[in-house]
Amino acid sequence: MSVTTEREIDTGTAYGLKPRSYKVELVEVGPGTPMGELMRRYWQPFAVSKDLTSEKPHKVRLLGENLIAFRDKQGRLGLVHENCCHRGSSLYFGRVEEDGIRCCYHGWKFDVKGYCLDQPAEVDGGRNRAKIRQPWYPVEERYGLAYAYMGPPEKKPVLPRWEHLENLEEDEHIEILWNTIFGTRDVEPYNPLHFNWLQAFENTMDSPHLPWLHYWHSCDQFTGLPLLRVDGDDDKLPPYAHIKNLAGQIVAARTELGVKQGVPMPVPGQGIFLASNEAMVPNIAVVASLIDLMYFVPQSDTSFLNFILKRAKKGQTFDNFNEMHFGKTWWEMTEEEHRASPGDFEAQSSIGQLPAHNYEHLSQGDVAIGLLRRRLEEAVRDVQEGRDPVGVQFEADAPPLRIGAHDMIPWNDAA
Ligand code: FES
Ligand SMILES: [Fe+2]
């Protein structure tokens, strides 16, 4: 006689897990991709202006394209396709001259708009040279950064001004900070972060990670930063010591340019504030009163640069952006020290070089991330359907753009 025993089957194993996949329209940035076309409708910073000297050409990788920046001896800035339009040598090996850049192979010379000025081996320096143009992009400089416009020429907007970066006092300037929270160096050629730009951009809309990662898991990583320096001893707990039910307290809303989110944050001796960030379409953020503008500029689908602008007083330094743990800067820490005190870099880069959106389970605490993704998807659709995306301005006298969140706002006022 056979006895049937009911076997309990515990499911949910990793067996048969589908391969990783991501939302292509949010992640990929090459020419012709949905996000790549959205990003190409905005001016994108690619270098710190003062690094672009006239001594030599500079390699630039931007939105999946290989480019060469050069400043001619008259100080004009150019950005051209890397490979010479004659027979393809890299202009990285070129020579910068008074009025342009000369290719190493046969000496063709191009000006900052790609016009061919000389073809030494041709009769009369090239009788047809006026018909030849090295592919180029418009560039402009502002706030200490060099920006490129890589989109359709007829859609070129004005390079925006930002209200909170205008009208500097006499003793003020705009400080450029670099990838510092993530611990890469500000040397040229710039070291990108080797994972997808969106993983870092979305972090600006991620409140629950503040108390968890930066305090409970990894000790108080933020005490060195100006925003959170607390001198009073009335409360020994760091500002982010609270986390219980945080998800229910997050305030998230659409703004004119993107998404704003905030979370109540007690600052000992000063009261409860709303730590308020804004992420703007397509790749710009403002982080409370800590960071005035933060660009997440993709070099490729799996690498990006992080340019940070901060209004600063004369003599004000921001070394504490680099001071992390164990008395070391981020890049000096050992593997074991990184494991003992992981920060933004470890959390974001370990997602993978590209995200796995199909593995995620967004929850209530991710409300602002969901909103940001929707906002980006809408802007992608705007471009696909022939509309101008949010925030682009075409009038030469367009007013400075206004952000929806900048300083910390007292919680009671903001609620
Ligand atoms: S390949 Fe550049 S001049 Fe010939
Ligand atoms: Fe963080």
XYZ file of C-alpha atoms and ligand atoms in Angstrom, residues 84 86-89 103 105-108, ligand 1:
14
model
C 40.421 63.610 -38.683
C 40.944 63.293 -44.079
C 42.028 59.736 -43.327
C 40.987 59.258 -39.750
C 43.998 59.811 -37.491
C 46.399 66.802 -37.593
C 49.257 62.664 -40.237
C 49.205 65.080 -43.199
C 48.887 68.414 -41.455
C 45.331 69.430 -42.257
S 44.516 62.000 -41.535
Fe 44.533 63.969 -40.724
S 45.582 65.130 -42.180
Fe 45.474 63.178 -43.061
